[in-house]
């Protein structure tokens, strides 16, 4: 048997995994999206998802995902830039990655204690003379916890892009009289745009479908498509409507991937 044939055989487990855990679930969702709660074939689910209540929910989902991505980028880019300048960058990267090893539910419950009425955050505010505040079940707590969860996914691709940037280009810009800001704006940022786009993808796409953080930290103040999917599958048992929202969400994610998918090539030129 030739080496090429052996290589094809190696692809078999990957192909099986792809069919079972990627293609089959998508096909199942597409099929379910055309069924009503009684199991009858219908297109009413797609008509319903275009009603004002679901369009408003979709707008909220995109707004919060955009806000989480923007805050993550504003914090993540300077952090990644600072990491490239430190002496012990591998140690700092390890400290950044370590929280990712902790279960997501445990991290969210930790913030419930920190932001609670008698939590550390309110104790600090009371010490400063501000007094206790309602921190849980607010937009602020939802965005804060979400940014904390997703920030490593923004920092890591930007850090890799900055590490791959040839120092000679920065030196050349400075030799030509460019200021630090001009060097960043005309050289550093355009050449690391691939990492920025990859980080935005890694944050924006999962932020679109958040439901656990929405439930536990924001309460009923933040209603997103992820929350609606959870409700339809687990509470109302309307799998068809839940599948329809999931299909719309997947389509939106696919569009985002297509729009930002050329970032790596652009950044490497």
PDB file of C-alpha atoms in Angstrom:
ATOM      1  CA  UNK A   1       0.000   0.000   0.000  1.00  0.00           C
ATOM      2  CA  UNK A   2       1.360   3.419  -1.002  1.00  0.00           C
ATOM      3  CA  UNK A   3       2.047   6.240   1.421  1.00  0.00           C
ATOM      4  CA  UNK A   4      -0.825   8.275  -0.084  1.00  0.00           C
ATOM      5  CA  UNK A   5      -3.244   5.403   0.532  1.00  0.00           C
ATOM      6  CA  UNK A   6      -2.092   5.123   4.153  1.00  0.00           C
ATOM      7  CA  UNK A   7      -2.654   8.831   4.561  1.00  0.00           C
ATOM      8  CA  UNK A   8      -6.210   8.458   3.287  1.00  0.00           C
ATOM      9  CA  UNK A   9      -6.850   5.726   5.848  1.00  0.00           C
ATOM     10  CA  UNK A  10      -5.679   8.077   8.586  1.00  0.00           C
ATOM     11  CA  UNK A  11      -8.461  10.460   7.545  1.00  0.00           C
ATOM     12  CA  UNK A  12     -11.180   7.871   8.237  1.00  0.00           C
ATOM     13  CA  UNK A  13     -11.456   8.494  12.043  1.00  0.00           C
ATOM     14  CA  UNK A  14     -11.543  12.235  11.430  1.00  0.00           C
ATOM     15  CA  UNK A  15     -14.232  11.801   8.773  1.00  0.00           C
ATOM     16  CA  UNK A  16     -16.360   9.657  11.098  1.00  0.00           C
ATOM     17  CA  UNK A  17     -15.994  12.191  13.913  1.00  0.00           C
ATOM     18  CA  UNK A  18     -16.904  15.029  11.526  1.00  0.00           C
ATOM     19  CA  UNK A  19     -20.038  13.257  10.313  1.00  0.00           C
ATOM     20  CA  UNK A  20     -21.240  12.200  13.782  1.00  0.00           C
ATOM     21  CA  UNK A  21     -20.533  15.354  15.762  1.00  0.00           C
ATOM     22  CA  UNK A  22     -20.680  18.184  13.198  1.00  0.00           C
ATOM     23  CA  UNK A  23     -22.722  17.296  10.115  1.00  0.00           C
ATOM     24  CA  UNK A  24     -25.339  15.058  11.792  1.00  0.00           C
ATOM     25  CA  UNK A  25     -26.284  17.621  14.508  1.00  0.00           C
ATOM     26  CA  UNK A  26     -26.614  20.377  11.887  1.00  0.00           C
ATOM     27  CA  UNK A  27     -28.843  18.159   9.722  1.00  0.00           C
ATOM     28  CA  UNK A  28     -30.914  17.279  12.807  1.00  0.00           C
ATOM     29  CA  UNK A  29     -31.371  20.970  13.661  1.00  0.00           C
ATOM     30  CA  UNK A  30     -32.386  21.789  10.092  1.00  0.00           C
ATOM     31  CA  UNK A  31     -34.947  18.952  10.134  1.00  0.00           C
ATOM     32  CA  UNK A  32     -36.345  19.950  13.541  1.00  0.00           C
ATOM     33  CA  UNK A  33     -36.643  23.585  12.484  1.00  0.00           C
ATOM     34  CA  UNK A  34     -39.389  22.603  10.017  1.00  0.00           C
ATOM     35  CA  UNK A  35     -41.494  20.839  12.676  1.00  0.00           C
ATOM     36  CA  UNK A  36     -44.033  22.430  15.003  1.00  0.00           C
ATOM     37  CA  UNK A  37     -44.536  21.474  18.642  1.00  0.00           C
ATOM     38  CA  UNK A  38     -46.811  18.601  17.573  1.00  0.00           C
ATOM     39  CA  UNK A  39     -44.290  17.233  15.083  1.00  0.00           C
ATOM     40  CA  UNK A  40     -46.066  18.446  11.934  1.00  0.00           C
ATOM     41  CA  UNK A  41     -44.176  19.861   8.960  1.00  0.00           C
ATOM     42  CA  UNK A  42     -44.325  23.689   8.876  1.00  0.00           C
ATOM     43  CA  UNK A  43     -42.457  26.859   7.931  1.00  0.00           C
ATOM     44  CA  UNK A  44     -44.217  28.883  10.627  1.00  0.00           C
ATOM     45  CA  UNK A  45     -41.116  28.753  12.840  1.00  0.00           C
ATOM     46  CA  UNK A  46     -39.143  30.812  10.331  1.00  0.00           C
ATOM     47  CA  UNK A  47     -42.040  33.263  10.032  1.00  0.00           C
ATOM     48  CA  UNK A  48     -42.198  33.541  13.817  1.00  0.00           C
ATOM     49  CA  UNK A  49     -38.461  34.201  14.168  1.00  0.00           C
ATOM     50  CA  UNK A  50     -38.962  37.333  12.031  1.00  0.00           C
ATOM     51  CA  UNK A  51     -41.561  38.783  14.416  1.00  0.00           C
ATOM     52  CA  UNK A  52     -40.631  41.891  16.465  1.00  0.00           C
ATOM     53  CA  UNK A  53     -40.043  39.987  19.722  1.00  0.00           C
ATOM     54  CA  UNK A  54     -37.398  37.706  18.184  1.00  0.00           C
ATOM     55  CA  UNK A  55     -35.860  40.489  16.091  1.00  0.00           C
ATOM     56  CA  UNK A  56     -35.494  42.528  19.287  1.00  0.00           C
ATOM     57  CA  UNK A  57     -33.913  39.522  20.996  1.00  0.00           C
ATOM     58  CA  UNK A  58     -31.541  39.149  18.043  1.00  0.00           C
ATOM     59  CA  UNK A  59     -30.606  42.833  18.251  1.00  0.00           C
ATOM     60  CA  UNK A  60     -29.880  42.465  21.970  1.00  0.00           C
ATOM     61  CA  UNK A  61     -27.719  39.391  21.276  1.00  0.00           C
ATOM     62  CA  UNK A  62     -25.641  41.206  18.653  1.00  0.00           C
ATOM     63  CA  UNK A  63     -25.358  44.326  20.797  1.00  0.00           C
ATOM     64  CA  UNK A  64     -24.075  42.484  23.864  1.00  0.00           C
ATOM     65  CA  UNK A  65     -21.757  40.302  21.752  1.00  0.00           C
ATOM     66  CA  UNK A  66     -20.364  43.458  20.113  1.00  0.00           C
ATOM     67  CA  UNK A  67     -19.952  45.166  23.513  1.00  0.00           C
ATOM     68  CA  UNK A  68     -18.176  42.140  25.021  1.00  0.00           C
ATOM     69  CA  UNK A  69     -15.904  41.903  21.964  1.00  0.00           C
ATOM     70  CA  UNK A  70     -15.106  45.621  21.997  1.00  0.00           C
ATOM     71  CA  UNK A  71     -14.214  45.690  25.712  1.00  0.00           C
ATOM     72  CA  UNK A  72     -12.164  42.499  25.299  1.00  0.00           C
ATOM     73  CA  UNK A  73     -10.272  44.085  22.397  1.00  0.00           C
ATOM     74  CA  UNK A  74      -9.634  47.351  24.272  1.00  0.00           C
ATOM     75  CA  UNK A  75      -8.192  45.383  27.187  1.00  0.00           C
ATOM     76  CA  UNK A  76      -6.681  42.497  25.211  1.00  0.00           C
ATOM     77  CA  UNK A  77      -4.576  44.399  22.665  1.00  0.00           C
ATOM     78  CA  UNK A  78      -2.599  46.468  25.212  1.00  0.00           C
ATOM     79  CA  UNK A  79      -2.235  43.354  27.363  1.00  0.00           C
ATOM     80  CA  UNK A  80      -0.867  41.319  24.459  1.00  0.00           C
ATOM     81  CA  UNK A  81       1.465  44.168  23.498  1.00  0.00           C
ATOM     82  CA  UNK A  82       2.747  44.416  27.070  1.00  0.00           C
ATOM     83  CA  UNK A  83       3.265  40.641  27.212  1.00  0.00           C
ATOM     84  CA  UNK A  84       5.570  40.775  24.176  1.00  0.00           C
ATOM     85  CA  UNK A  85       7.774  43.304  26.000  1.00  0.00           C
ATOM     86  CA  UNK A  86       8.122  41.456  29.328  1.00  0.00           C
ATOM     87  CA  UNK A  87      11.101  39.284  30.200  1.00  0.00           C
ATOM     88  CA  UNK A  88       9.086  36.337  31.550  1.00  0.00           C
ATOM     89  CA  UNK A  89       6.397  36.302  28.880  1.00  0.00           C
ATOM     90  CA  UNK A  90       5.872  32.525  29.063  1.00  0.00           C
ATOM     91  CA  UNK A  91       5.138  32.768  32.795  1.00  0.00           C
ATOM     92  CA  UNK A  92       2.635  35.578  32.251  1.00  0.00           C
ATOM     93  CA  UNK A  93       0.998  33.619  29.432  1.00  0.00           C
ATOM     94  CA  UNK A  94       0.668  30.629  31.752  1.00  0.00           C
ATOM     95  CA  UNK A  95      -0.996  32.825  34.388  1.00  0.00           C
ATOM     96  CA  UNK A  96      -3.362  34.102  31.702  1.00  0.00           C
ATOM     97  CA  UNK A  97      -4.254  30.604  30.524  1.00  0.00           C
ATOM     98  CA  UNK A  98      -4.586  28.999  33.989  1.00  0.00           C
ATOM     99  CA  UNK A  99      -8.130  30.326  34.655  1.00  0.00           C
ATOM    100  CA  UNK A 100      -9.246  28.612  31.439  1.00  0.00           C
ATOM    101  CA  UNK A 101      -8.569  25.265  33.125  1.00  0.00           C
ATOM    102  CA  UNK A 102     -11.192  26.025  35.783  1.00  0.00           C
ATOM    103  CA  UNK A 103     -14.751  24.906  35.058  1.00  0.00           C
ATOM    104  CA  UNK A 104     -16.864  27.737  33.604  1.00  0.00           C
ATOM    105  CA  UNK A 105     -19.717  27.139  36.057  1.00  0.00           C
ATOM    106  CA  UNK A 106     -17.346  27.408  39.031  1.00  0.00           C
ATOM    107  CA  UNK A 107     -15.983  30.724  37.760  1.00  0.00           C
ATOM    108  CA  UNK A 108     -19.486  32.117  37.311  1.00  0.00           C
ATOM    109  CA  UNK A 109     -20.514  31.014  40.807  1.00  0.00           C
ATOM    110  CA  UNK A 110     -17.371  32.689  42.180  1.00  0.00           C
ATOM    111  CA  UNK A 111     -18.586  35.991  40.723  1.00  0.00           C
ATOM    112  CA  UNK A 112     -21.994  35.451  42.337  1.00  0.00           C
ATOM    113  CA  UNK A 113     -20.180  35.543  45.669  1.00  0.00           C
ATOM    114  CA  UNK A 114     -17.945  38.484  44.730  1.00  0.00           C
ATOM    115  CA  UNK A 115     -20.801  40.650  43.419  1.00  0.00           C
ATOM    116  CA  UNK A 116     -23.345  39.605  46.054  1.00  0.00           C
ATOM    117  CA  UNK A 117     -24.777  41.933  48.687  1.00  0.00           C
ATOM    118  CA  UNK A 118     -22.208  40.775  51.229  1.00  0.00           C
ATOM    119  CA  UNK A 119     -19.489  40.040  48.690  1.00  0.00           C
ATOM    120  CA  UNK A 120     -15.986  41.434  48.357  1.00  0.00           C
ATOM    121  CA  UNK A 121     -16.971  44.077  45.769  1.00  0.00           C
ATOM    122  CA  UNK A 122     -19.643  45.598  48.005  1.00  0.00           C
ATOM    123  CA  UNK A 123     -17.344  45.392  51.039  1.00  0.00           C
ATOM    124  CA  UNK A 124     -14.754  47.400  49.078  1.00  0.00           C
ATOM    125  CA  UNK A 125     -17.355  49.968  48.036  1.00  0.00           C
ATOM    126  CA  UNK A 126     -18.486  50.311  51.629  1.00  0.00           C
ATOM    127  CA  UNK A 127     -14.884  50.814  52.767  1.00  0.00           C
ATOM    128  CA  UNK A 128     -14.481  53.585  50.179  1.00  0.00           C
ATOM    129  CA  UNK A 129     -17.630  55.266  51.507  1.00  0.00           C
ATOM    130  CA  UNK A 130     -19.727  54.604  48.412  1.00  0.00           C
ATOM    131  CA  UNK A 131     -22.005  52.137  50.146  1.00  0.00           C
ATOM    132  CA  UNK A 132     -23.393  48.808  48.939  1.00  0.00           C
ATOM    133  CA  UNK A 133     -24.736  48.659  45.397  1.00  0.00           C
ATOM    134  CA  UNK A 134     -26.805  46.196  43.407  1.00  0.00           C
ATOM    135  CA  UNK A 135     -24.057  44.648  41.257  1.00  0.00           C
ATOM    136  CA  UNK A 136     -25.620  41.305  40.427  1.00  0.00           C
ATOM    137  CA  UNK A 137     -28.391  41.014  37.824  1.00  0.00           C
ATOM    138  CA  UNK A 138     -27.220  44.099  35.945  1.00  0.00           C
ATOM    139  CA  UNK A 139     -25.866  44.749  32.460  1.00  0.00           C
ATOM    140  CA  UNK A 140     -22.529  45.681  34.015  1.00  0.00           C
ATOM    141  CA  UNK A 141     -22.093  42.369  35.834  1.00  0.00           C
ATOM    142  CA  UNK A 142     -23.053  40.422  32.687  1.00  0.00           C
ATOM    143  CA  UNK A 143     -20.527  42.242  30.488  1.00  0.00           C
ATOM    144  CA  UNK A 144     -17.827  42.168  33.199  1.00  0.00           C
ATOM    145  CA  UNK A 145     -18.057  38.407  33.777  1.00  0.00           C
ATOM    146  CA  UNK A 146     -18.297  37.683  30.048  1.00  0.00           C
ATOM    147  CA  UNK A 147     -15.176  39.758  29.317  1.00  0.00           C
ATOM    148  CA  UNK A 148     -13.330  37.951  32.107  1.00  0.00           C
ATOM    149  CA  UNK A 149     -14.292  34.595  30.589  1.00  0.00           C
ATOM    150  CA  UNK A 150     -13.385  35.515  27.005  1.00  0.00           C
ATOM    151  CA  UNK A 151     -10.341  37.774  27.450  1.00  0.00           C
ATOM    152  CA  UNK A 152      -7.753  34.967  26.962  1.00  0.00           C
ATOM    153  CA  UNK A 153      -9.320  34.157  23.567  1.00  0.00           C
ATOM    154  CA  UNK A 154      -8.668  37.741  22.521  1.00  0.00           C
ATOM    155  CA  UNK A 155      -5.168  38.075  23.968  1.00  0.00           C
ATOM    156  CA  UNK A 156      -3.622  34.864  22.609  1.00  0.00           C
ATOM    157  CA  UNK A 157      -4.108  35.392  18.827  1.00  0.00           C
ATOM    158  CA  UNK A 158      -3.052  39.050  19.117  1.00  0.00           C
ATOM    159  CA  UNK A 159       0.012  38.013  21.120  1.00  0.00           C
ATOM    160  CA  UNK A 160       0.958  35.475  18.418  1.00  0.00           C
ATOM    161  CA  UNK A 161       0.537  38.113  15.693  1.00  0.00           C
ATOM    162  CA  UNK A 162       2.717  40.576  17.606  1.00  0.00           C
ATOM    163  CA  UNK A 163       5.369  37.923  18.201  1.00  0.00           C
ATOM    164  CA  UNK A 164       5.524  37.169  14.458  1.00  0.00           C
ATOM    165  CA  UNK A 165       5.986  40.867  13.615  1.00  0.00           C
ATOM    166  CA  UNK A 166       9.595  41.440  12.399  1.00  0.00           C
ATOM    167  CA  UNK A 167      11.315  43.998  14.703  1.00  0.00           C
ATOM    168  CA  UNK A 168      13.203  45.332  11.687  1.00  0.00           C
ATOM    169  CA  UNK A 169       9.991  46.914  10.366  1.00  0.00           C
ATOM    170  CA  UNK A 170       9.509  48.878  13.597  1.00  0.00           C
ATOM    171  CA  UNK A 171      13.177  49.916  13.572  1.00  0.00           C
ATOM    172  CA  UNK A 172      12.862  51.048   9.958  1.00  0.00           C
ATOM    173  CA  UNK A 173       9.787  53.162  10.786  1.00  0.00           C
ATOM    174  CA  UNK A 174      11.626  54.833  13.663  1.00  0.00           C
ATOM    175  CA  UNK A 175      14.716  55.440  11.505  1.00  0.00           C
ATOM    176  CA  UNK A 176      12.473  57.217   9.011  1.00  0.00           C
ATOM    177  CA  UNK A 177      11.284  59.575  11.759  1.00  0.00           C
ATOM    178  CA  UNK A 178       7.907  58.052  12.594  1.00  0.00           C
ATOM    179  CA  UNK A 179       6.606  58.671  16.101  1.00  0.00           C
ATOM    180  CA  UNK A 180       5.568  55.817  18.383  1.00  0.00           C
ATOM    181  CA  UNK A 181       1.885  56.448  17.606  1.00  0.00           C
ATOM    182  CA  UNK A 182       2.494  56.665  13.845  1.00  0.00           C
ATOM    183  CA  UNK A 183       4.535  53.439  13.956  1.00  0.00           C
ATOM    184  CA  UNK A 184       1.720  51.689  15.766  1.00  0.00           C
ATOM    185  CA  UNK A 185      -0.995  53.084  13.494  1.00  0.00           C
ATOM    186  CA  UNK A 186       0.794  52.566  10.160  1.00  0.00           C
ATOM    187  CA  UNK A 187       2.956  49.487  10.832  1.00  0.00           C
ATOM    188  CA  UNK A 188       2.132  47.471  13.953  1.00  0.00           C
ATOM    189  CA  UNK A 189      -1.668  47.463  13.914  1.00  0.00           C
ATOM    190  CA  UNK A 190      -2.154  46.775  10.159  1.00  0.00           C
ATOM    191  CA  UNK A 191       0.319  43.862  10.304  1.00  0.00           C
ATOM    192  CA  UNK A 192      -1.379  42.358  13.374  1.00  0.00           C
ATOM    193  CA  UNK A 193      -4.900  42.807  12.024  1.00  0.00           C
ATOM    194  CA  UNK A 194      -5.088  39.064  11.358  1.00  0.00           C
ATOM    195  CA  UNK A 195      -4.662  38.373  15.078  1.00  0.00           C
ATOM    196  CA  UNK A 196      -7.261  41.034  15.935  1.00  0.00           C
ATOM    197  CA  UNK A 197      -9.800  39.461  13.568  1.00  0.00           C
ATOM    198  CA  UNK A 198      -9.083  35.981  14.909  1.00  0.00           C
ATOM    199  CA  UNK A 199      -9.546  37.245  18.472  1.00  0.00           C
ATOM    200  CA  UNK A 200     -12.794  39.003  17.560  1.00  0.00           C
ATOM    201  CA  UNK A 201     -14.063  35.797  15.974  1.00  0.00           C
ATOM    202  CA  UNK A 202     -13.126  33.770  19.055  1.00  0.00           C
ATOM    203  CA  UNK A 203     -15.026  36.191  21.324  1.00  0.00           C
ATOM    204  CA  UNK A 204     -17.957  37.452  19.249  1.00  0.00           C
ATOM    205  CA  UNK A 205     -19.206  34.085  17.997  1.00  0.00           C
ATOM    206  CA  UNK A 206     -19.569  32.326  21.400  1.00  0.00           C
ATOM    207  CA  UNK A 207     -20.791  35.583  22.981  1.00  0.00           C
ATOM    208  CA  UNK A 208     -23.758  35.495  20.574  1.00  0.00           C
ATOM    209  CA  UNK A 209     -25.099  32.298  22.124  1.00  0.00           C
ATOM    210  CA  UNK A 210     -24.471  32.872  25.847  1.00  0.00           C
ATOM    211  CA  UNK A 211     -27.168  31.545  28.144  1.00  0.00           C
ATOM    212  CA  UNK A 212     -25.615  30.267  31.391  1.00  0.00           C
ATOM    213  CA  UNK A 213     -23.890  33.562  32.265  1.00  0.00           C
ATOM    214  CA  UNK A 214     -27.045  35.358  31.168  1.00  0.00           C
ATOM    215  CA  UNK A 215     -29.173  33.306  33.548  1.00  0.00           C
ATOM    216  CA  UNK A 216     -26.903  33.261  36.597  1.00  0.00           C
ATOM    217  CA  UNK A 217     -25.302  36.707  36.499  1.00  0.00           C
ATOM    218  CA  UNK A 218     -27.787  38.911  34.617  1.00  0.00           C
ATOM    219  CA  UNK A 219     -31.004  37.258  35.805  1.00  0.00           C
ATOM    220  CA  UNK A 220     -33.912  38.241  33.555  1.00  0.00           C
ATOM    221  CA  UNK A 221     -32.468  41.640  32.643  1.00  0.00           C
ATOM    222  CA  UNK A 222     -30.597  40.301  29.611  1.00  0.00           C
ATOM    223  CA  UNK A 223     -32.551  38.113  27.192  1.00  0.00           C
ATOM    224  CA  UNK A 224     -30.586  36.764  24.223  1.00  0.00           C
ATOM    225  CA  UNK A 225     -31.050  34.145  21.523  1.00  0.00           C
ATOM    226  CA  UNK A 226     -29.069  31.669  23.619  1.00  0.00           C
ATOM    227  CA  UNK A 227     -31.571  32.119  26.440  1.00  0.00           C
ATOM    228  CA  UNK A 228     -34.463  31.637  24.003  1.00  0.00           C
ATOM    229  CA  UNK A 229     -32.957  28.388  22.686  1.00  0.00           C
ATOM    230  CA  UNK A 230     -32.570  27.109  26.248  1.00  0.00           C
ATOM    231  CA  UNK A 231     -36.187  28.011  27.033  1.00  0.00           C
ATOM    232  CA  UNK A 232     -37.599  26.290  23.967  1.00  0.00           C
ATOM    233  CA  UNK A 233     -35.605  23.091  24.401  1.00  0.00           C
ATOM    234  CA  UNK A 234     -35.803  22.711  28.184  1.00  0.00           C
ATOM    235  CA  UNK A 235     -38.943  24.564  29.318  1.00  0.00           C
ATOM    236  CA  UNK A 236     -41.566  24.872  26.583  1.00  0.00           C
ATOM    237  CA  UNK A 237     -40.363  21.695  24.814  1.00  0.00           C
ATOM    238  CA  UNK A 238     -40.872  23.438  21.454  1.00  0.00           C
ATOM    239  CA  UNK A 239     -37.836  21.878  19.817  1.00  0.00           C
ATOM    240  CA  UNK A 240     -38.817  23.168  16.385  1.00  0.00           C
ATOM    241  CA  UNK A 241     -38.686  26.812  17.455  1.00  0.00           C
ATOM    242  CA  UNK A 242     -35.478  26.256  19.412  1.00  0.00           C
ATOM    243  CA  UNK A 243     -33.905  24.577  16.364  1.00  0.00           C
ATOM    244  CA  UNK A 244     -35.025  27.443  14.120  1.00  0.00           C
ATOM    245  CA  UNK A 245     -33.335  30.028  16.344  1.00  0.00           C
ATOM    246  CA  UNK A 246     -30.216  27.833  16.426  1.00  0.00           C
ATOM    247  CA  UNK A 247     -30.182  27.644  12.606  1.00  0.00           C
ATOM    248  CA  UNK A 248     -30.505  31.435  12.328  1.00  0.00           C
ATOM    249  CA  UNK A 249     -27.712  31.822  14.879  1.00  0.00           C
ATOM    250  CA  UNK A 250     -25.458  29.405  12.949  1.00  0.00           C
ATOM    251  CA  UNK A 251     -26.138  31.310   9.727  1.00  0.00           C
ATOM    252  CA  UNK A 252     -25.171  34.577  11.431  1.00  0.00           C
ATOM    253  CA  UNK A 253     -21.993  32.984  12.762  1.00  0.00           C
ATOM    254  CA  UNK A 254     -21.125  31.658   9.293  1.00  0.00           C
ATOM    255  CA  UNK A 255     -21.515  35.156   7.828  1.00  0.00           C
ATOM    256  CA  UNK A 256     -19.216  36.571  10.521  1.00  0.00           C
ATOM    257  CA  UNK A 257     -16.592  33.892   9.800  1.00  0.00           C
ATOM    258  CA  UNK A 258     -16.742  34.656   6.060  1.00  0.00           C
ATOM    259  CA  UNK A 259     -16.471  38.417   6.618  1.00  0.00           C
ATOM    260  CA  UNK A 260     -13.464  38.103   8.932  1.00  0.00           C
ATOM    261  CA  UNK A 261     -11.895  34.955   7.489  1.00  0.00           C
ATOM    262  CA  UNK A 262      -9.292  36.725   5.349  1.00  0.00           C
ATOM    263  CA  UNK A 263      -7.692  38.474   8.299  1.00  0.00           C
ATOM    264  CA  UNK A 264      -4.866  35.967   8.718  1.00  0.00           C
ATOM    265  CA  UNK A 265      -3.801  36.335   5.087  1.00  0.00           C
ATOM    266  CA  UNK A 266      -3.968  40.097   5.233  1.00  0.00           C
ATOM    267  CA  UNK A 267      -1.957  40.200   8.424  1.00  0.00           C
ATOM    268  CA  UNK A 268       0.813  38.041   7.007  1.00  0.00           C
ATOM    269  CA  UNK A 269       1.489  40.173   3.937  1.00  0.00           C
TER     270      UNK A 269
END
